[in-house]
Structures are given as C-alpha cells and as structure tokens.
Amino acid sequence: MPIRLPDSLTSLRAYVPGKPVEEVQREFGLPDVVKLASNENPLGPSPMAAQVIAEWARFAHLYPDAGCLDLKSALSEHLQVPSDQIAIGNGSDELIHLLSVLLLRPGDSIVMADPGFSRYESEAIVAGAETRKVRLDPEARHDLEAMSKAIDATTRIIWIANPNNPSGTIVRETALEKFLDEVPHDIAIVLDEAYFEFATDSEYPSSTRYLKDRSNIIGLRTFSKTYGLAGLRVGYALAPPEIVQALDKIRPPFSVNSLAQRAAIAAVGDTAHLRKTIDTNAAGILQLTQFLTAKNCNVAESFANFVWCDIGCLADPICQALLRRGVIVRPGGIFGCPNHLRVSIGTRDEMRRFEDAFAEVYGAVTAV
Ligand SMILES: Cc1ncc(COP(=O)(O)O)c(C=O)c1O
C-alpha cells in the first residue's frame, strides 16, 4: 500500500526556480550565459562578507549559535529595533513557512496579491488553508480596497510584498495606513520587504515604523537581495516579542548556519557595497524601463531590482529564443500572466546582452 498523502497537496505545485546558468550552458552549448531570472545581486556578495566567510570556514565543525544572538544585536543596532522583536531564518522563505505553520489551520484563509510571491500560497496549501488572490490594479499595484473586501472571519494572514514580486510596485504610506486601520486587528499583516533597500521612494513605508503601536504587523527582510548572500540563506522577521518567541520555538535550532550568521553581520556593516548595489540598480531600472518602453512594452513602475512588463504577445517563445542566445529571464506564465516578462537588473554589460538579444528576438516577432 502506498503511503497516503493529504488530499490538500494535490493542488500544490513545486516552486519553479530561475534556470541555472550551468543548465543553459550545457543545453545550448554556450560558454557565456547571463542570468537575469532570480533577482540576485549582480555585484556579488559584500567583499567584507566574503572575507569573513573565508575566516570562519575553519570553525565549520562547530554548531552555529542557535539563538543567532550576535546577528540579532547587529540588526538591532542597525535598525534601532529591540533584539526581542527580531527573528532570524534560513532565508525569509523559512520565515514565511514558520509563520504559516504558526498561524494557519485547516479552514483558515490568507489574502494575497495576484500575481504575487508563490510561497505564500504553497505554505497555505500545506497548512490546509484557503488562498484568496486579489488581482493587482491596472498599474500592477496591490488593490488594497479589493483585498479588504476579500477578508472574512477565516482570514488569519494578509501578505503584502512591498515591493511586490513579480510586479516591483509599492504600496505607499497613506494607502497602507488606511488599510491597516480598516482591517481587524487580530489578523496578521505581513509586509514582505525582501527588496526594502531598493525602494527609495519618499512615501515608501518601512514596517519598523509600525512595530511599536500595531501588534499585528510583521516585517520580513532578507540578505539575499541587496546584500548579495542568496546562496547562504539568511533573512529576518520584525515582529512583536511573543511572535518572535513562538517563531524561535518552532524553528529547527540550527537552521541558520554559522557562515551565514557571520557573513550577514559583516554585510550589515558594509555600507559602501550596499550603496554601490543600490546605485547600480537604480541606473539599471531606468535604462531597462526606457529600453522596453521604447519597444512599446507596458512596463510597471519598479522599486525593486527587476522589471515586470507586458510585451503584448506570448512571452514563452521569446524567453526560449533568449535562452538560445544565452540570456535567462522569467516568463510571466508561471505567475499566470503569459504576456509578461520579469527581467532582473544585472551589470551594465549583462543588460546590454539582454537588450541586444531582446531587440533581435522581439523585432522578429513584432515585424510579422
Ligand atoms: C517577495 C519575496 N519574499 C521572499 C523571498 C525569499 O527570499 P529569501 O532568499 O530570503 O528566502 C523572495 C525571493 O525572491 C521574494 O521575492
């Protein structure tokens, strides 16, 4: 007799990661492949973090600090948030998982944007909860009014990725605060700020602002994006102390490895690398937005390190043709938007590779 799996899992799809460079090199026999599909940092990790990783390699035989105390205190000082309001995880992915385990039970529901970050729904399915997806507005922003209407007595978590993945758009302060006032205060509102440091708009609200006065707000951040440590897996939650304690109770004690903890501390202190990352990205966003707009693509205003655009025709064949030219981007079909592309910002050279390949491939399609 086969082992019985829960029925709820039949609707669960495995996460589709960006295609690895090595796979495209092998498949198409290309020596030089550019990956603009996973919103990674094209400048690499902070050099200070890389040095610390090398230094701490000789302690790899020891278990890491289960409480991540040094990293919590570095973040506490950096963000001016008490340590007891910071939970560390194996990437913010682990914190999305743990929050879902903590707060969701069969019969509960979550509310999220559509298209939005797929992990919220996957974790809800595993917990037996329902997902209510609310279409983005015509500017590809969260439709907070419609999200408000999707809430009922079963709703336990509202996920707001700010900036949103895949659209890169933000929810601004006034709209967010109106929403926070309206929503019942026993529903957790998670502001997923994976791209926080890129969002330099003056009306962009930081979750830290709400930690003191609103007990249902949880912020999520990561070292995978601006800090360039995606391969080490470290992220954090900013939350009321009782939520942090609960997360720390259910987290596997050593899920954040020692090199990740040390590298993250060093990265927090490397303001030069952070500045360079943000500046390179801002120039890339501007250039790519202008390039795609000039091609008559409909580009969403991005506050992250990627651009989301409607190219007016099926994106899958375009992505395949780009792959054959050694450029990996994300087709929108996996987000339910078959005419969309998501392109991460790379170095200037990488962006030129994309632009040349896209002009060739898209020119051929639109000329027909
Ligand atoms: C909105 C959002 N949240 C969370 C994550 C997960 O990040 P991490 O690498 O910290 O697990 C991502 C990664 O792309 C993301 O886009």
mmCIF file of C-alpha atoms and ligand atoms in Angstrom:
data_model
loop_
_atom_site.group_PDB
_atom_site.id
_atom_site.type_symbol
_atom_site.label_atom_id
_atom_site.label_comp_id
_atom_site.label_asym_id
_atom_site.label_seq_id
_atom_site.Cartn_x
_atom_site.Cartn_y
_atom_site.Cartn_z
ATOM 1 C CA MET A 1 0.000 0.000 0.000
ATOM 2 C CA PRO A 2 1.444 3.422 -0.924
ATOM 3 C CA ILE A 3 1.822 5.955 1.863
ATOM 4 C CA ARG A 4 -1.258 8.213 1.924
ATOM 5 C CA LEU A 5 -0.596 11.889 1.276
ATOM 6 C CA PRO A 6 -3.034 14.591 2.429
ATOM 7 C CA ASP A 7 -5.624 15.378 -0.309
ATOM 8 C CA SER A 8 -4.900 19.107 0.028
ATOM 9 C CA LEU A 9 -1.447 18.554 -1.507
ATOM 10 C CA THR A 10 -2.841 17.726 -4.953
ATOM 11 C CA SER A 11 -3.139 21.468 -5.683
ATOM 12 C CA LEU A 12 0.442 22.161 -4.577
ATOM 13 C CA ARG A 13 2.907 22.901 -7.363
ATOM 14 C CA ALA A 14 6.661 22.704 -6.805
ATOM 15 C CA TYR A 15 8.453 26.072 -6.765
ATOM 16 C CA VAL A 16 9.846 26.932 -10.213
ATOM 17 C CA PRO A 17 13.284 28.498 -9.710
ATOM 18 C CA GLY A 18 15.119 30.503 -12.395
ATOM 19 C CA LYS A 19 17.017 28.177 -14.763
ATOM 20 C CA PRO A 20 20.597 27.664 -13.529
ATOM 21 C CA VAL A 21 23.400 29.073 -15.740
ATOM 22 C CA GLU A 22 25.131 25.654 -15.970
ATOM 23 C CA GLU A 23 21.964 24.004 -17.325
ATOM 24 C CA VAL A 24 21.624 26.573 -20.128
ATOM 25 C CA GLN A 25 25.346 26.300 -20.909
ATOM 26 C CA ARG A 26 25.002 22.514 -21.251
ATOM 27 C CA GLU A 27 21.682 22.558 -23.134
ATOM 28 C CA PHE A 28 22.675 25.119 -25.751
ATOM 29 C CA GLY A 29 26.466 24.615 -25.774
ATOM 30 C CA LEU A 30 27.015 28.246 -24.759
ATOM 31 C CA PRO A 31 30.125 29.224 -22.775
ATOM 32 C CA ASP A 32 28.803 32.609 -21.677
ATOM 33 C CA VAL A 33 25.334 32.789 -20.149
ATOM 34 C CA VAL A 34 23.704 35.737 -18.368
ATOM 35 C CA LYS A 35 21.121 35.029 -15.646
ATOM 36 C CA LEU A 36 18.545 37.758 -15.112
ATOM 37 C CA ALA A 37 15.896 35.498 -13.626
ATOM 38 C CA SER A 38 16.233 35.333 -9.834
ATOM 39 C CA ASN A 39 16.674 38.938 -8.646
ATOM 40 C CA GLU A 40 20.178 38.265 -7.350
ATOM 41 C CA ASN A 41 22.876 40.891 -6.748
ATOM 42 C CA PRO A 42 24.955 41.204 -9.954
ATOM 43 C CA LEU A 43 27.854 42.715 -7.960
ATOM 44 C CA GLY A 44 28.187 39.577 -5.831
ATOM 45 C CA PRO A 45 28.426 39.460 -2.027
ATOM 46 C CA SER A 46 29.888 42.264 0.048
ATOM 47 C CA PRO A 47 33.701 41.784 -0.038
ATOM 48 C CA MET A 48 33.675 42.148 3.757
ATOM 49 C CA ALA A 49 31.200 39.259 3.998
ATOM 50 C CA ALA A 50 33.289 37.128 1.611
ATOM 51 C CA GLN A 51 36.358 37.679 3.791
ATOM 52 C CA VAL A 52 34.508 36.704 6.959
ATOM 53 C CA ILE A 53 33.220 33.521 5.260
ATOM 54 C CA ALA A 54 36.826 32.502 4.491
ATOM 55 C CA GLU A 55 37.937 33.284 8.060
ATOM 56 C CA TRP A 56 35.076 31.375 9.685
ATOM 57 C CA ALA A 57 35.389 28.302 7.444
ATOM 58 C CA ARG A 58 37.782 26.756 9.993
ATOM 59 C CA PHE A 59 35.003 26.745 12.607
ATOM 60 C CA ALA A 60 32.649 24.782 10.369
ATOM 61 C CA HIS A 61 32.931 21.743 12.677
ATOM 62 C CA LEU A 62 31.033 23.616 15.414
ATOM 63 C CA TYR A 63 27.268 24.036 15.574
ATOM 64 C CA PRO A 64 26.090 27.566 14.909
ATOM 65 C CA ASP A 65 24.647 29.836 17.603
ATOM 66 C CA ALA A 66 21.053 28.581 17.713
ATOM 67 C CA GLY A 67 19.813 31.945 19.017
ATOM 68 C CA CYS A 68 21.678 33.991 16.334
ATOM 69 C CA LEU A 69 22.421 36.426 19.168
ATOM 70 C CA ASP A 70 25.266 38.387 17.527
ATOM 71 C CA LEU A 71 23.296 38.831 14.308
ATOM 72 C CA LYS A 72 20.206 39.907 16.242
ATOM 73 C CA SER A 73 22.225 42.504 18.125
ATOM 74 C CA ALA A 74 23.903 43.801 14.914
ATOM 75 C CA LEU A 75 20.457 44.170 13.330
ATOM 76 C CA SER A 76 19.019 45.699 16.483
ATOM 77 C CA GLU A 77 21.660 48.427 16.398
ATOM 78 C CA HIS A 78 21.392 48.924 12.633
ATOM 79 C CA LEU A 79 17.574 49.167 12.589
ATOM 80 C CA GLN A 80 17.038 50.625 16.058
ATOM 81 C CA VAL A 81 14.627 47.782 16.825
ATOM 82 C CA PRO A 82 14.864 45.811 20.133
ATOM 83 C CA SER A 83 16.514 42.372 19.742
ATOM 84 C CA ASP A 84 13.424 40.657 21.141
ATOM 85 C CA GLN A 85 11.494 41.884 18.087
ATOM 86 C CA ILE A 86 13.858 40.172 15.605
ATOM 87 C CA ALA A 87 13.623 36.525 14.451
ATOM 88 C CA ILE A 88 16.271 35.090 12.112
ATOM 89 C CA GLY A 89 15.510 32.427 9.500
ATOM 90 C CA ASN A 90 17.085 30.309 6.768
ATOM 91 C CA GLY A 91 16.153 32.924 4.192
ATOM 92 C CA SER A 92 12.879 34.789 4.508
ATOM 93 C CA ASP A 93 11.438 31.666 2.852
ATOM 94 C CA GLU A 94 11.842 29.840 6.167
ATOM 95 C CA LEU A 95 10.058 32.647 7.998
ATOM 96 C CA ILE A 96 7.155 32.503 5.507
ATOM 97 C CA HIS A 97 6.996 28.780 6.248
ATOM 98 C CA LEU A 98 7.188 29.225 10.020
ATOM 99 C CA LEU A 99 4.570 31.990 10.109
ATOM 100 C CA SER A 100 2.229 29.766 8.116
ATOM 101 C CA VAL A 101 2.847 26.809 10.455
ATOM 102 C CA LEU A 102 2.293 29.078 13.447
ATOM 103 C CA LEU A 103 -0.845 30.902 12.329
ATOM 104 C CA LEU A 104 -2.740 28.718 9.825
ATOM 105 C CA ARG A 105 -5.033 25.755 10.462
ATOM 106 C CA PRO A 106 -7.382 23.881 8.084
ATOM 107 C CA GLY A 107 -10.376 26.111 7.310
ATOM 108 C CA ASP A 108 -8.396 29.343 7.723
ATOM 109 C CA SER A 109 -7.614 31.639 4.799
ATOM 110 C CA ILE A 110 -4.930 34.003 3.602
ATOM 111 C CA VAL A 111 -5.266 37.033 1.326
ATOM 112 C CA MET A 112 -2.527 37.902 -1.158
ATOM 113 C CA ALA A 113 -1.994 39.741 -4.441
ATOM 114 C CA ASP A 114 -2.288 38.109 -7.855
ATOM 115 C CA PRO A 115 0.300 37.891 -9.300
ATOM 116 C CA GLY A 116 2.240 37.634 -6.069
ATOM 117 C CA PHE A 117 5.002 35.639 -4.395
ATOM 118 C CA SER A 118 4.046 31.983 -4.776
ATOM 119 C CA ARG A 119 5.442 30.769 -1.443
ATOM 120 C CA TYR A 120 2.534 32.329 0.470
ATOM 121 C CA GLU A 121 0.020 30.143 -1.341
ATOM 122 C CA SER A 122 2.181 26.999 -1.227
ATOM 123 C CA GLU A 123 2.546 27.281 2.541
ATOM 124 C CA ALA A 124 -1.193 27.891 2.919
ATOM 125 C CA ILE A 125 -1.913 24.712 0.941
ATOM 126 C CA VAL A 126 0.421 22.687 3.171
ATOM 127 C CA ALA A 127 -1.378 24.084 6.235
ATOM 128 C CA GLY A 128 -4.787 23.200 4.720
ATOM 129 C CA ALA A 129 -5.786 26.869 4.431
ATOM 130 C CA GLU A 130 -7.545 28.605 1.538
ATOM 131 C CA THR A 131 -5.828 31.303 -0.559
ATOM 132 C CA ARG A 132 -7.811 34.346 -1.672
ATOM 133 C CA LYS A 133 -5.963 36.012 -4.520
ATOM 134 C CA VAL A 134 -6.763 39.598 -5.396
ATOM 135 C CA ARG A 135 -5.774 40.917 -8.842
ATOM 136 C CA LEU A 136 -3.320 43.799 -8.936
ATOM 137 C CA ASP A 137 -4.780 47.090 -10.160
ATOM 138 C CA PRO A 138 -4.175 48.263 -13.770
ATOM 139 C CA GLU A 139 -0.846 49.822 -12.686
ATOM 140 C CA ALA A 140 0.225 46.405 -11.314
ATOM 141 C CA ARG A 141 -0.059 47.633 -7.689
ATOM 142 C CA HIS A 142 -1.783 45.937 -4.730
ATOM 143 C CA ASP A 143 -5.512 46.711 -4.810
ATOM 144 C CA LEU A 144 -5.929 47.269 -1.079
ATOM 145 C CA GLU A 145 -9.631 48.070 -1.334
ATOM 146 C CA ALA A 146 -10.340 44.748 -3.049
ATOM 147 C CA MET A 147 -8.051 42.974 -0.560
ATOM 148 C CA SER A 148 -10.081 44.476 2.274
ATOM 149 C CA LYS A 149 -13.243 43.005 0.735
ATOM 150 C CA ALA A 150 -11.643 39.552 0.464
ATOM 151 C CA ILE A 151 -11.203 39.336 4.258
ATOM 152 C CA ASP A 152 -13.669 37.429 6.432
ATOM 153 C CA ALA A 153 -13.774 35.623 9.777
ATOM 154 C CA THR A 154 -11.476 32.862 8.452
ATOM 155 C CA THR A 155 -8.662 35.237 7.415
ATOM 156 C CA ARG A 156 -5.513 34.828 9.503
ATOM 157 C CA ILE A 157 -2.734 36.335 7.355
ATOM 158 C CA ILE A 158 -2.663 39.111 4.746
ATOM 159 C CA TRP A 159 0.548 39.032 2.730
ATOM 160 C CA ILE A 160 1.712 42.311 1.207
ATOM 161 C CA ALA A 161 5.017 42.075 -0.642
ATOM 162 C CA ASN A 162 6.245 45.650 -0.656
ATOM 163 C CA PRO A 163 7.744 45.981 -3.274
ATOM 164 C CA ASN A 164 5.718 43.222 -4.888
ATOM 165 C CA ASN A 165 7.275 40.270 -6.691
ATOM 166 C CA PRO A 166 6.806 39.956 -9.685
ATOM 167 C CA SER A 167 5.495 43.471 -10.393
ATOM 168 C CA GLY A 168 8.093 45.558 -8.468
ATOM 169 C CA THR A 169 5.446 48.109 -7.455
ATOM 170 C CA ILE A 170 4.968 49.530 -3.957
ATOM 171 C CA VAL A 171 2.157 50.338 -1.566
ATOM 172 C CA ARG A 172 2.605 53.888 -0.276
ATOM 173 C CA GLU A 173 2.272 55.074 3.320
ATOM 174 C CA THR A 174 -1.162 56.750 3.209
ATOM 175 C CA ALA A 175 -2.879 53.859 1.415
ATOM 176 C CA LEU A 176 -1.207 51.298 3.681
ATOM 177 C CA GLU A 177 -2.157 53.085 6.890
ATOM 178 C CA LYS A 178 -5.789 53.428 5.813
ATOM 179 C CA PHE A 179 -5.788 49.678 5.142
ATOM 180 C CA LEU A 180 -4.136 48.889 8.495
ATOM 181 C CA ASP A 181 -6.818 50.925 10.279
ATOM 182 C CA GLU A 182 -9.652 49.119 8.478
ATOM 183 C CA VAL A 183 -8.504 45.518 8.838
ATOM 184 C CA PRO A 184 -9.496 43.645 12.050
ATOM 185 C CA HIS A 185 -6.523 43.942 14.368
ATOM 186 C CA ASP A 186 -6.238 40.232 15.136
ATOM 187 C CA ILE A 187 -5.278 39.384 11.531
ATOM 188 C CA ALA A 188 -1.527 39.223 10.908
ATOM 189 C CA ILE A 189 -0.436 41.642 8.204
ATOM 190 C CA VAL A 190 2.932 40.603 6.840
ATOM 191 C CA LEU A 191 4.851 43.301 4.995
ATOM 192 C CA ASP A 192 7.352 41.265 2.990
ATOM 193 C CA GLU A 193 10.176 43.727 2.406
ATOM 194 C CA ALA A 194 12.613 41.452 0.551
ATOM 195 C CA TYR A 195 13.503 44.408 -1.715
ATOM 196 C CA PHE A 196 13.329 47.040 1.057
ATOM 197 C CA GLU A 197 16.710 48.697 0.467
ATOM 198 C CA PHE A 198 15.967 49.310 -3.237
ATOM 199 C CA ALA A 199 12.702 51.139 -2.539
ATOM 200 C CA THR A 200 13.911 54.705 -2.091
ATOM 201 C CA ASP A 201 10.569 56.457 -2.745
ATOM 202 C CA SER A 202 9.902 59.126 -0.095
ATOM 203 C CA GLU A 203 6.435 57.705 0.679
ATOM 204 C CA TYR A 204 7.581 54.104 0.951
ATOM 205 C CA PRO A 205 6.655 52.863 4.463
ATOM 206 C CA SER A 206 9.051 50.728 6.487
ATOM 207 C CA SER A 207 7.490 48.032 8.674
ATOM 208 C CA THR A 208 9.752 49.183 11.545
ATOM 209 C CA ARG A 209 7.591 52.276 11.883
ATOM 210 C CA TYR A 210 4.579 50.182 12.963
ATOM 211 C CA LEU A 211 6.245 47.763 15.375
ATOM 212 C CA LYS A 212 5.654 49.882 18.463
ATOM 213 C CA ASP A 213 1.990 50.740 18.025
ATOM 214 C CA ARG A 214 0.452 47.960 15.971
ATOM 215 C CA SER A 215 0.639 44.451 17.369
ATOM 216 C CA ASN A 216 -0.497 42.667 14.186
ATOM 217 C CA ILE A 217 2.286 43.891 11.845
ATOM 218 C CA ILE A 218 5.181 41.635 10.875
ATOM 219 C CA GLY A 219 8.020 42.775 8.597
ATOM 220 C CA LEU A 220 10.142 40.329 6.595
ATOM 221 C CA ARG A 221 13.575 41.127 5.157
ATOM 222 C CA THR A 222 16.405 39.210 3.569
ATOM 223 C CA PHE A 223 20.143 39.168 2.940
ATOM 224 C CA SER A 224 19.529 37.567 -0.483
ATOM 225 C CA LYS A 225 18.984 40.733 -2.497
ATOM 226 C CA THR A 226 20.877 43.985 -1.752
ATOM 227 C CA TYR A 227 23.359 42.142 0.480
ATOM 228 C CA GLY A 228 24.159 39.530 -2.182
ATOM 229 C CA LEU A 229 24.007 36.485 0.124
ATOM 230 C CA ALA A 230 21.224 34.461 -1.557
ATOM 231 C CA GLY A 231 23.326 31.275 -1.525
ATOM 232 C CA LEU A 232 23.830 31.397 2.251
ATOM 233 C CA ARG A 233 20.103 31.626 3.127
ATOM 234 C CA VAL A 234 19.501 34.204 5.803
ATOM 235 C CA GLY A 235 16.559 36.512 6.369
ATOM 236 C CA TYR A 236 14.745 38.040 9.340
ATOM 237 C CA ALA A 237 11.332 38.926 10.683
ATOM 238 C CA LEU A 238 10.473 42.061 12.656
ATOM 239 C CA ALA A 239 7.549 41.241 14.898
ATOM 240 C CA PRO A 240 6.009 41.577 18.374
ATOM 241 C CA PRO A 241 8.127 39.747 21.019
ATOM 242 C CA GLU A 242 5.536 36.983 21.520
ATOM 243 C CA ILE A 243 5.593 36.167 17.774
ATOM 244 C CA VAL A 244 9.417 36.163 17.777
ATOM 245 C CA GLN A 245 9.413 33.777 20.749
ATOM 246 C CA ALA A 246 6.952 31.472 19.005
ATOM 247 C CA LEU A 247 8.988 31.513 15.773
ATOM 248 C CA ASP A 248 12.160 30.738 17.707
ATOM 249 C CA LYS A 249 10.364 27.829 19.437
ATOM 250 C CA ILE A 250 9.254 26.143 16.215
ATOM 251 C CA ARG A 251 12.352 26.890 14.110
ATOM 252 C CA PRO A 252 14.830 23.987 13.818
ATOM 253 C CA PRO A 253 17.543 25.239 16.221
ATOM 254 C CA PHE A 254 20.451 25.292 13.764
ATOM 255 C CA SER A 255 18.642 26.282 10.556
ATOM 256 C CA VAL A 256 20.793 29.401 10.117
ATOM 257 C CA ASN A 257 24.376 28.229 9.616
ATOM 258 C CA SER A 258 27.386 29.883 11.213
ATOM 259 C CA LEU A 259 28.885 31.265 7.976
ATOM 260 C CA ALA A 260 25.535 32.831 7.076
ATOM 261 C CA GLN A 261 25.287 34.470 10.507
ATOM 262 C CA ARG A 262 28.840 35.857 10.351
ATOM 263 C CA ALA A 263 28.541 36.983 6.711
ATOM 264 C CA ALA A 264 25.253 38.744 7.438
ATOM 265 C CA ILE A 265 26.822 40.687 10.331
ATOM 266 C CA ALA A 266 29.688 41.781 8.060
ATOM 267 C CA ALA A 267 27.277 42.698 5.249
ATOM 268 C CA VAL A 268 25.233 44.959 7.564
ATOM 269 C CA GLY A 269 28.427 46.927 8.211
ATOM 270 C CA ASP A 270 29.428 47.209 4.538
ATOM 271 C CA THR A 271 27.606 50.396 3.627
ATOM 272 C CA ALA A 272 29.863 51.009 0.589
ATOM 273 C CA HIS A 273 28.767 47.757 -1.068
ATOM 274 C CA LEU A 274 25.144 48.483 -0.253
ATOM 275 C CA ARG A 275 25.396 51.989 -1.762
ATOM 276 C CA LYS A 276 27.063 50.655 -4.927
ATOM 277 C CA THR A 277 24.386 47.957 -5.237
ATOM 278 C CA ILE A 278 21.530 50.442 -4.899
ATOM 279 C CA ASP A 279 23.111 52.937 -7.336
ATOM 280 C CA THR A 280 23.898 50.267 -9.963
ATOM 281 C CA ASN A 281 20.345 49.003 -9.671
ATOM 282 C CA ALA A 282 18.740 52.453 -9.955
ATOM 283 C CA ALA A 283 20.674 53.132 -13.176
ATOM 284 C CA GLY A 284 19.702 49.680 -14.488
ATOM 285 C CA ILE A 285 15.997 50.147 -13.713
ATOM 286 C CA LEU A 286 15.950 53.481 -15.506
ATOM 287 C CA GLN A 287 17.796 52.173 -18.562
ATOM 288 C CA LEU A 288 15.743 48.969 -18.859
ATOM 289 C CA THR A 289 12.440 50.796 -18.365
ATOM 290 C CA GLN A 290 13.349 53.255 -21.119
ATOM 291 C CA PHE A 291 14.531 50.456 -23.412
ATOM 292 C CA LEU A 292 11.357 48.370 -23.036
ATOM 293 C CA THR A 293 9.052 51.389 -23.205
ATOM 294 C CA ALA A 294 10.703 52.406 -26.479
ATOM 295 C CA LYS A 295 9.804 48.916 -27.749
ATOM 296 C CA ASN A 296 6.142 49.669 -26.886
ATOM 297 C CA CYS A 297 6.114 47.244 -23.957
ATOM 298 C CA ASN A 298 3.975 48.213 -20.967
ATOM 299 C CA VAL A 299 6.416 48.455 -18.050
ATOM 300 C CA ALA A 300 5.275 48.593 -14.406
ATOM 301 C CA GLU A 301 6.999 51.202 -12.241
ATOM 302 C CA SER A 302 9.656 49.223 -10.396
ATOM 303 C CA PHE A 303 11.017 49.905 -6.922
ATOM 304 C CA ALA A 304 12.899 46.587 -6.757
ATOM 305 C CA ASN A 305 15.799 45.012 -8.700
ATOM 306 C CA PHE A 306 13.704 43.705 -11.601
ATOM 307 C CA VAL A 307 11.265 44.967 -14.188
ATOM 308 C CA TRP A 308 7.852 43.492 -14.992
ATOM 309 C CA CYS A 309 6.353 44.226 -18.359
ATOM 310 C CA ASP A 310 3.574 43.258 -20.703
ATOM 311 C CA ILE A 311 5.193 42.604 -24.068
ATOM 312 C CA GLY A 312 1.877 42.316 -25.938
ATOM 313 C CA CYS A 313 2.449 38.729 -27.120
ATOM 314 C CA LEU A 314 3.225 35.349 -25.575
ATOM 315 C CA ALA A 315 6.426 35.614 -23.544
ATOM 316 C CA ASP A 316 7.331 31.898 -23.532
ATOM 317 C CA PRO A 317 8.659 31.737 -27.127
ATOM 318 C CA ILE A 318 10.547 34.993 -26.554
ATOM 319 C CA CYS A 319 12.149 33.550 -23.408
ATOM 320 C CA GLN A 320 13.088 30.372 -25.285
ATOM 321 C CA ALA A 321 14.714 32.424 -28.055
ATOM 322 C CA LEU A 322 16.556 34.491 -25.435
ATOM 323 C CA LEU A 323 17.790 31.263 -23.801
ATOM 324 C CA ARG A 324 19.275 30.151 -27.116
ATOM 325 C CA ARG A 325 21.189 33.447 -27.083
ATOM 326 C CA GLY A 326 22.407 32.784 -23.539
ATOM 327 C CA VAL A 327 20.071 35.132 -21.660
ATOM 328 C CA ILE A 328 17.847 33.739 -18.876
ATOM 329 C CA VAL A 329 14.776 35.783 -17.841
ATOM 330 C CA ARG A 330 11.432 34.808 -16.242
ATOM 331 C CA PRO A 331 8.370 34.252 -18.425
ATOM 332 C CA GLY A 332 5.166 35.539 -16.803
ATOM 333 C CA GLY A 333 3.230 32.290 -17.387
ATOM 334 C CA ILE A 334 4.405 30.888 -14.036
ATOM 335 C CA PHE A 335 2.707 33.905 -12.432
ATOM 336 C CA GLY A 336 -0.466 33.454 -14.520
ATOM 337 C CA CYS A 337 0.490 36.298 -16.899
ATOM 338 C CA PRO A 338 1.526 34.686 -20.193
ATOM 339 C CA ASN A 339 2.238 38.007 -21.959
ATOM 340 C CA HIS A 340 4.575 39.259 -19.240
ATOM 341 C CA LEU A 341 8.317 39.085 -18.697
ATOM 342 C CA ARG A 342 10.254 39.641 -15.480
ATOM 343 C CA VAL A 343 13.832 40.751 -16.035
ATOM 344 C CA SER A 344 16.301 41.167 -13.145
ATOM 345 C CA ILE A 345 18.787 44.016 -13.239
ATOM 346 C CA GLY A 346 22.346 42.893 -13.984
ATOM 347 C CA THR A 347 25.608 44.723 -14.585
ATOM 348 C CA ARG A 348 25.683 47.214 -17.486
ATOM 349 C CA ASP A 349 27.332 44.532 -19.700
ATOM 350 C CA GLU A 350 24.696 41.953 -18.788
ATOM 351 C CA MET A 351 21.923 44.428 -19.547
ATOM 352 C CA ARG A 352 23.467 45.136 -22.953
ATOM 353 C CA ARG A 353 23.431 41.394 -23.642
ATOM 354 C CA PHE A 354 19.739 41.320 -22.787
ATOM 355 C CA GLU A 355 18.918 44.402 -24.860
ATOM 356 C CA ASP A 356 20.748 43.126 -27.953
ATOM 357 C CA ALA A 357 19.164 39.679 -27.731
ATOM 358 C CA PHE A 358 15.684 41.050 -26.965
ATOM 359 C CA ALA A 359 15.844 43.579 -29.828
ATOM 360 C CA GLU A 360 16.705 40.746 -32.231
ATOM 361 C CA VAL A 361 14.111 38.264 -30.985
ATOM 362 C CA TYR A 362 11.261 40.711 -30.340
ATOM 363 C CA GLY A 363 11.951 42.583 -33.577
ATOM 364 C CA ALA A 364 11.469 39.308 -35.464
ATOM 365 C CA VAL A 365 8.129 38.638 -33.700
ATOM 366 C CA THR A 366 6.666 42.135 -33.956
ATOM 367 C CA ALA A 367 7.731 42.503 -37.609
ATOM 368 C CA VAL A 368 5.432 39.599 -38.583
HETATM 369 C C1 LIG B 1 8.835 38.878 -2.140
HETATM 370 C C2 LIG B 1 9.849 37.842 -1.736
HETATM 371 N N1 LIG B 1 9.799 37.347 -0.496
HETATM 372 C C3 LIG B 1 10.671 36.434 -0.079
HETATM 373 C C4 LIG B 1 11.654 35.954 -0.907
HETATM 374 C C5 LIG B 1 12.565 34.871 -0.397
HETATM 375 O O1 LIG B 1 13.840 35.384 -0.130
HETATM 376 P P1 LIG B 1 14.926 34.540 0.637
HETATM 377 O O2 LIG B 1 16.044 34.333 -0.311
HETATM 378 O O3 LIG B 1 15.303 35.399 1.812
HETATM 379 O O4 LIG B 1 14.304 33.261 1.094
HETATM 380 C C6 LIG B 1 11.751 36.421 -2.213
HETATM 381 C C7 LIG B 1 12.764 35.890 -3.120
HETATM 382 O O5 LIG B 1 12.825 36.133 -4.287
HETATM 383 C C8 LIG B 1 10.810 37.395 -2.640
HETATM 384 O O6 LIG B 1 10.831 37.869 -3.885
#
